Coordinates of N, CA and C in Angstrom, one line a residue:
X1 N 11.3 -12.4 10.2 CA 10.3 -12.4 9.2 C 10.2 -11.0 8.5
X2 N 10.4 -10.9 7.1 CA 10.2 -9.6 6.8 C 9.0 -8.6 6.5
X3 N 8.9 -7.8 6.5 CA 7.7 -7.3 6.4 C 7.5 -7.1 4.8
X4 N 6.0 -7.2 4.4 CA 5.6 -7.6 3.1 C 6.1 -5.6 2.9
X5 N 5.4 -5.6 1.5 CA 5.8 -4.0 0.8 C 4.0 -3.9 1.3
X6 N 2.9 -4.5 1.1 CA 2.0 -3.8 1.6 C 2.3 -3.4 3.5
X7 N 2.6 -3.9 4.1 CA 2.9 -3.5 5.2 C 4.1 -2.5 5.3
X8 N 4.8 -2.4 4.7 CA 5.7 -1.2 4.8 C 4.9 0.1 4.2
X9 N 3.4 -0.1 3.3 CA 3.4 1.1 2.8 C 2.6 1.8 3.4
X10 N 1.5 0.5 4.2 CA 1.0 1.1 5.0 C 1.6 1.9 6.4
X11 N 2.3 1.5 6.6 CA 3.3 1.9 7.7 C 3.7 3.1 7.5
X12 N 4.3 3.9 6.1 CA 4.8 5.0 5.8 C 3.2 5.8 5.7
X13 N 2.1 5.4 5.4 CA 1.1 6.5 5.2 C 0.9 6.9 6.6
X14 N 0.4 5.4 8.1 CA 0.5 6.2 8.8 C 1.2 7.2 9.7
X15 N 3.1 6.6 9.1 CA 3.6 7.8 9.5 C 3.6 9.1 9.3
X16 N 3.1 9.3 7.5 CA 2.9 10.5 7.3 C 1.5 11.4 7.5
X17 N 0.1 10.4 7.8 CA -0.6 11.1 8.7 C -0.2 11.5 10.0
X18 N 0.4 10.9 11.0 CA 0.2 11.1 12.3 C 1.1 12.6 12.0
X19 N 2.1 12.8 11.3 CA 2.9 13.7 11.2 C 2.3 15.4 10.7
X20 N 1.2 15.1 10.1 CA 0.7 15.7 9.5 C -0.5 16.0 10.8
X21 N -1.4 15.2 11.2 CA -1.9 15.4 12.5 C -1.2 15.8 13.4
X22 N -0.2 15.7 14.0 CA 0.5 16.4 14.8 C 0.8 17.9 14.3
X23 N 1.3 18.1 13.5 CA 1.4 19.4 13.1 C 0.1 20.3 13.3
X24 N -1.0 19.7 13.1 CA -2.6 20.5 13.2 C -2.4 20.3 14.2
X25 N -2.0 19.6 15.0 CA -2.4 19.4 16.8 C -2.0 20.4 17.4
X26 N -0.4 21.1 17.0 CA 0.3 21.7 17.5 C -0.1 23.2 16.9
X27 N -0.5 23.1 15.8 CA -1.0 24.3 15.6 C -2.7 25.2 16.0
X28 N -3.5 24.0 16.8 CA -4.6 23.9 17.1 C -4.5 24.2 18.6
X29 N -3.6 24.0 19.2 CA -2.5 24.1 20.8 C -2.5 25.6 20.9
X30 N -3.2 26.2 22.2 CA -3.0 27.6 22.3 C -2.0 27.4 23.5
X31 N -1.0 28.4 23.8 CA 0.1 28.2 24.3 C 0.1 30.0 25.3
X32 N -0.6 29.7 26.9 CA -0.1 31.2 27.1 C 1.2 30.9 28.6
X33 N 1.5 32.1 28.4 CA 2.5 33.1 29.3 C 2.4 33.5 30.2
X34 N 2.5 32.9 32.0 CA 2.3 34.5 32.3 C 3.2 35.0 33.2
X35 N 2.6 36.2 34.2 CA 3.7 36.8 34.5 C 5.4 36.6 34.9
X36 N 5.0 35.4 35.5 CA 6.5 34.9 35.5 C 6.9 34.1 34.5
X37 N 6.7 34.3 33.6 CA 7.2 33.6 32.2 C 7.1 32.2 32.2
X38 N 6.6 31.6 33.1 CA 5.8 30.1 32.6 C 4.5 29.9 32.0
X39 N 5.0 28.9 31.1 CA 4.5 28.5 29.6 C 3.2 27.7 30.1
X40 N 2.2 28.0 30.1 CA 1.0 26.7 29.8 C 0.5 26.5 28.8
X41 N 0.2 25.0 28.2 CA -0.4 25.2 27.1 C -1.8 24.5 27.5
X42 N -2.7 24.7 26.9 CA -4.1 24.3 27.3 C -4.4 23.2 26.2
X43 N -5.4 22.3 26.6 CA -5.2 21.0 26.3 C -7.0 21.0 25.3
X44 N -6.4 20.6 24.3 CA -7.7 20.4 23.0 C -9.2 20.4 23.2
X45 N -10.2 20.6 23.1 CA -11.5 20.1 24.1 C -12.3 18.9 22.6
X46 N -13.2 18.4 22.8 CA -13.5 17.3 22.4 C -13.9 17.5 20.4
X47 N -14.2 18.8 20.4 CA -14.6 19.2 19.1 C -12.9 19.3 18.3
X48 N -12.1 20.3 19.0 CA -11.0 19.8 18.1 C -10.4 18.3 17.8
X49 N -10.4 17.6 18.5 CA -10.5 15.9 18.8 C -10.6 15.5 17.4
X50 N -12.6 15.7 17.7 CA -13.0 15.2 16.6 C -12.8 15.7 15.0
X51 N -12.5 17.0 15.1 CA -12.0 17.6 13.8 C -10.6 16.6 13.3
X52 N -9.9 16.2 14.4 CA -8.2 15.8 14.0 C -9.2 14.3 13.4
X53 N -10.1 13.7 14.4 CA -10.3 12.7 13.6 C -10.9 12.3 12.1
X54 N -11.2 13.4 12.1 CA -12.2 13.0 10.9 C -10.6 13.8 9.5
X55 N -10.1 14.2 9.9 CA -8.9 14.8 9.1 C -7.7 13.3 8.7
X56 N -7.8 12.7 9.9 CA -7.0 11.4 9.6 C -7.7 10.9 9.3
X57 N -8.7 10.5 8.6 CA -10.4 9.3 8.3 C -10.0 9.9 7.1
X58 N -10.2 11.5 6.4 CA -9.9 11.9 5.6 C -8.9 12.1 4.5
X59 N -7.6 11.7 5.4 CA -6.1 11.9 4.8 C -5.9 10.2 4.3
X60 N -6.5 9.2 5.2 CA -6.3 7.9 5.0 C -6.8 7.0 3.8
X61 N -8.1 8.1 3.5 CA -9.2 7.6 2.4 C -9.3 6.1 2.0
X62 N -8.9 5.5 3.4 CA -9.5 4.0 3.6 C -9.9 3.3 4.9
X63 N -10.6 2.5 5.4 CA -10.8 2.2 6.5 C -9.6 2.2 7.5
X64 N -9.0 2.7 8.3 CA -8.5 2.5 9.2 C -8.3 1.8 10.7
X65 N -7.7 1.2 11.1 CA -7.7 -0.1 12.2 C -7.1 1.0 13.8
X66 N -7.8 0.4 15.2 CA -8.1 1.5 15.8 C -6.1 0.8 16.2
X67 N -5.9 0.1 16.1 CA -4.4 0.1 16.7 C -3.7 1.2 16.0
X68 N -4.0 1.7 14.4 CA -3.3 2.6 13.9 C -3.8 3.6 14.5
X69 N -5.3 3.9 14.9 CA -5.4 5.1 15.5 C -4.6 5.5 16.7
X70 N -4.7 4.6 17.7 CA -3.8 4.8 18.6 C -2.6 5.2 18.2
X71 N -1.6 4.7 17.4 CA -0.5 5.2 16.9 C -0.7 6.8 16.4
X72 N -1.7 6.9 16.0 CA -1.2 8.1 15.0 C -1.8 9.3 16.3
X73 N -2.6 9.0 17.1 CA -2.9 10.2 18.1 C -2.2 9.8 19.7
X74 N -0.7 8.8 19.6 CA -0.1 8.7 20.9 C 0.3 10.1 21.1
X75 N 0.2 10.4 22.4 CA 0.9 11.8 22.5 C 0.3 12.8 22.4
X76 N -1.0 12.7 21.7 CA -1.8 13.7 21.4 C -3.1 13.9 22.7
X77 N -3.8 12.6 22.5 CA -4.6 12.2 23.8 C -4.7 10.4 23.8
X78 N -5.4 10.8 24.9 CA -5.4 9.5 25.5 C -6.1 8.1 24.7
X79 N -6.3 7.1 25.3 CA -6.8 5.6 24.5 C -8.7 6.1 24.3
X80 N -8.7 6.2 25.9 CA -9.8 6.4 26.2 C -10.8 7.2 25.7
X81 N -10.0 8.7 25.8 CA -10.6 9.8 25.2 C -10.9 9.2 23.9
X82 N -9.9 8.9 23.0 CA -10.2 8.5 21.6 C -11.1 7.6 21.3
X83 N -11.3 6.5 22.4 CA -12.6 5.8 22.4 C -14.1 6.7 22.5
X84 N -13.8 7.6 23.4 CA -14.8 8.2 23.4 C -15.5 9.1 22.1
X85 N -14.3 9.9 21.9 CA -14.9 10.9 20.8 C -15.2 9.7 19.5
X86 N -14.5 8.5 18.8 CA -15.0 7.6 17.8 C -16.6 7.1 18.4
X87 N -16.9 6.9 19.5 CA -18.2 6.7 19.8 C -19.1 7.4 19.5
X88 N -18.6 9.0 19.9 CA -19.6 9.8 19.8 C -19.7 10.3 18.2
X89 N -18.4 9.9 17.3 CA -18.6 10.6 15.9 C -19.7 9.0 15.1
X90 N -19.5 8.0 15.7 CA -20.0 6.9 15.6 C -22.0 7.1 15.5
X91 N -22.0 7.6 17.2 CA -23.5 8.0 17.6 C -23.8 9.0 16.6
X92 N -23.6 10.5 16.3 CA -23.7 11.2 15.1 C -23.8 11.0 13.5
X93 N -23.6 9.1 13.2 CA -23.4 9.3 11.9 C -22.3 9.9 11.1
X94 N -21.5 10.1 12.1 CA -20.4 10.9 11.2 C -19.3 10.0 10.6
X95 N -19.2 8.6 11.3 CA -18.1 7.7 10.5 C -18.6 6.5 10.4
X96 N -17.9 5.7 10.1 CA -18.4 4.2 9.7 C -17.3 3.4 10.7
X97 N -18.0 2.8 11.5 CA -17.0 1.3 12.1 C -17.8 -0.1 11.7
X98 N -16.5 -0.6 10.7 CA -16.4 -1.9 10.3 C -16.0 -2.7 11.0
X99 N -16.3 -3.9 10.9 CA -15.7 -5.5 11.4 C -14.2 -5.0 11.9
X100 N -13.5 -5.5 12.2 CA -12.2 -5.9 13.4 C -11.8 -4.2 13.2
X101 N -12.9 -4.0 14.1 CA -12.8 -2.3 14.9 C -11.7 -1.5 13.8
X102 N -12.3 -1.2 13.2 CA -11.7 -0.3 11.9 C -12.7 1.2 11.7
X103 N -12.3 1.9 11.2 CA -13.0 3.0 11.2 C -13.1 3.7 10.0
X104 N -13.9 4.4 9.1 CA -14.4 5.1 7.9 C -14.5 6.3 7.9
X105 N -14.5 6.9 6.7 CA -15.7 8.1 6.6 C -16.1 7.3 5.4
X106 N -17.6 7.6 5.6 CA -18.6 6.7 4.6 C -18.3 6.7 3.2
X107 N -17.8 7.6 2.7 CA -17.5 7.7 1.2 C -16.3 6.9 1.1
X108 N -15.4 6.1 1.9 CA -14.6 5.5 2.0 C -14.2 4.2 2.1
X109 N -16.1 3.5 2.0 CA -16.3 2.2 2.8 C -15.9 1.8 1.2
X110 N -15.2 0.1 1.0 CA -15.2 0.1 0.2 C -16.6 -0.9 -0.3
X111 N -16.8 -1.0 -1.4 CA -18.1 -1.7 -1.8 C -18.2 -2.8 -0.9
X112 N -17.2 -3.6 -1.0 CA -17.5 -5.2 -1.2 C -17.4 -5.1 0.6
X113 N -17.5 -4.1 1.3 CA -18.0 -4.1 2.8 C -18.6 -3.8 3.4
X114 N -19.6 -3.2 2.5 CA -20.5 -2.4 3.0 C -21.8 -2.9 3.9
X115 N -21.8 -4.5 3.8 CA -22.3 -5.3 4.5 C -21.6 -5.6 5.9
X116 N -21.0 -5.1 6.1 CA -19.7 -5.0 7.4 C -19.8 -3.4 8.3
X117 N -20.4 -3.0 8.1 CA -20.9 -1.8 8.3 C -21.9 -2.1 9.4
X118 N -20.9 -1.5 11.1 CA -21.7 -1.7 12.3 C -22.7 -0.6 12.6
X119 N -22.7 0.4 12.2 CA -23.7 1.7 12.0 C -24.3 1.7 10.7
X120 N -24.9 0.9 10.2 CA -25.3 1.1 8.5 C -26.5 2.5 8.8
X121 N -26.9 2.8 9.7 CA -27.3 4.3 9.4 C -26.8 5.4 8.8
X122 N -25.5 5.5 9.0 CA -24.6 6.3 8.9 C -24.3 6.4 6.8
X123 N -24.4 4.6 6.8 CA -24.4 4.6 5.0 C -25.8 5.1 4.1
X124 N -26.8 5.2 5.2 CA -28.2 5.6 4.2 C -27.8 6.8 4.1
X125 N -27.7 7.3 5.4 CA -27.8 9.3 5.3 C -26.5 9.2 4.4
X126 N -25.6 8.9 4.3 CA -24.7 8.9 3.1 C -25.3 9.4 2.0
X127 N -25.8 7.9 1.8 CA -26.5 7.7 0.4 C -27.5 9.1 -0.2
X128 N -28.5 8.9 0.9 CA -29.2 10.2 1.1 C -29.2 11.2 0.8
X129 N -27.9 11.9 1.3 CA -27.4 13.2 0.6 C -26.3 13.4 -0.3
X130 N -26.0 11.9 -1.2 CA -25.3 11.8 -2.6 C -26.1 12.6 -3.7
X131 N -27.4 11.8 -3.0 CA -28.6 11.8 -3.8 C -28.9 13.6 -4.2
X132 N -29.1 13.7 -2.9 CA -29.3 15.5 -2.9 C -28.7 15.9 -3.7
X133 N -27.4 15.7 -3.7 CA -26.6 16.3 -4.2 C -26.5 16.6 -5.6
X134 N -26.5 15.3 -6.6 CA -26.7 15.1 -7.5 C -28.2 15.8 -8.3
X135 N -29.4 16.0 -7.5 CA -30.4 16.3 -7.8 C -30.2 17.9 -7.7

């Protein structure tokens, strides 16, 4: 079966997020030395996490599906962890999860979904400080 061109194109963005994420990962990665010249690198804590997430939410500028999340943070951390911190960016208002476990940043929901919106808190304080904004 071949794969359609929207499926291929999606496929090439999230290759070139995760690619792009990884590179911040690795450059977010502190790496020490010691005396006997073995390498450790110390492992991300939950705030850089959430920064990579909201950077792929941001690089995607569309709802994103968590099977791609998985893909784009294999390697980076775990399933679970990544369950976790989307919860907690979830609990904060910080992103939007739609219908068949997909994920946002609010300025990203498209209209005609907005009724799909399992945190609609998250879309008021949006709205909220559009408003500010503009005023």
């Amino acid at each position: 079966m071949p794969i359609s061109t929207e499926d291929q194109s999606r496929k090439k963005l999230i290759d070139n997020i995760r690619a792009k994420i990884f590179k911040e990962y690795e450059d977010i990665q502190s790496s020490l030395v010691d005396e006997s010249g073995l390498s450790v690198t110390t492992a991300l804590d939950d705030f850089d996490i959430e920064k990579l997430v909201l950077d792929v939410l941001e690089e995607a500028k569309s709802p994103i599906s968590w099977r791609d999340l998985k893909v784009i943070f294999q390697g980076i951390v775990g399933e679970d962890r990544l369950r976790r911190i989307l919860s907690g960016l979830k609990a904060k208002n910080e992103i939007a999860e739609l219908t068949h476990t997909r994920y946002s940043l609010p300025k990203y929901v498209p209209q005609d979904e907005l009724n799909k919106v399992k945190n609609p808190v998250v879309m008021r304080k949006f709205e909220e400080s559009s408003e500010e904004d503009t005023n």
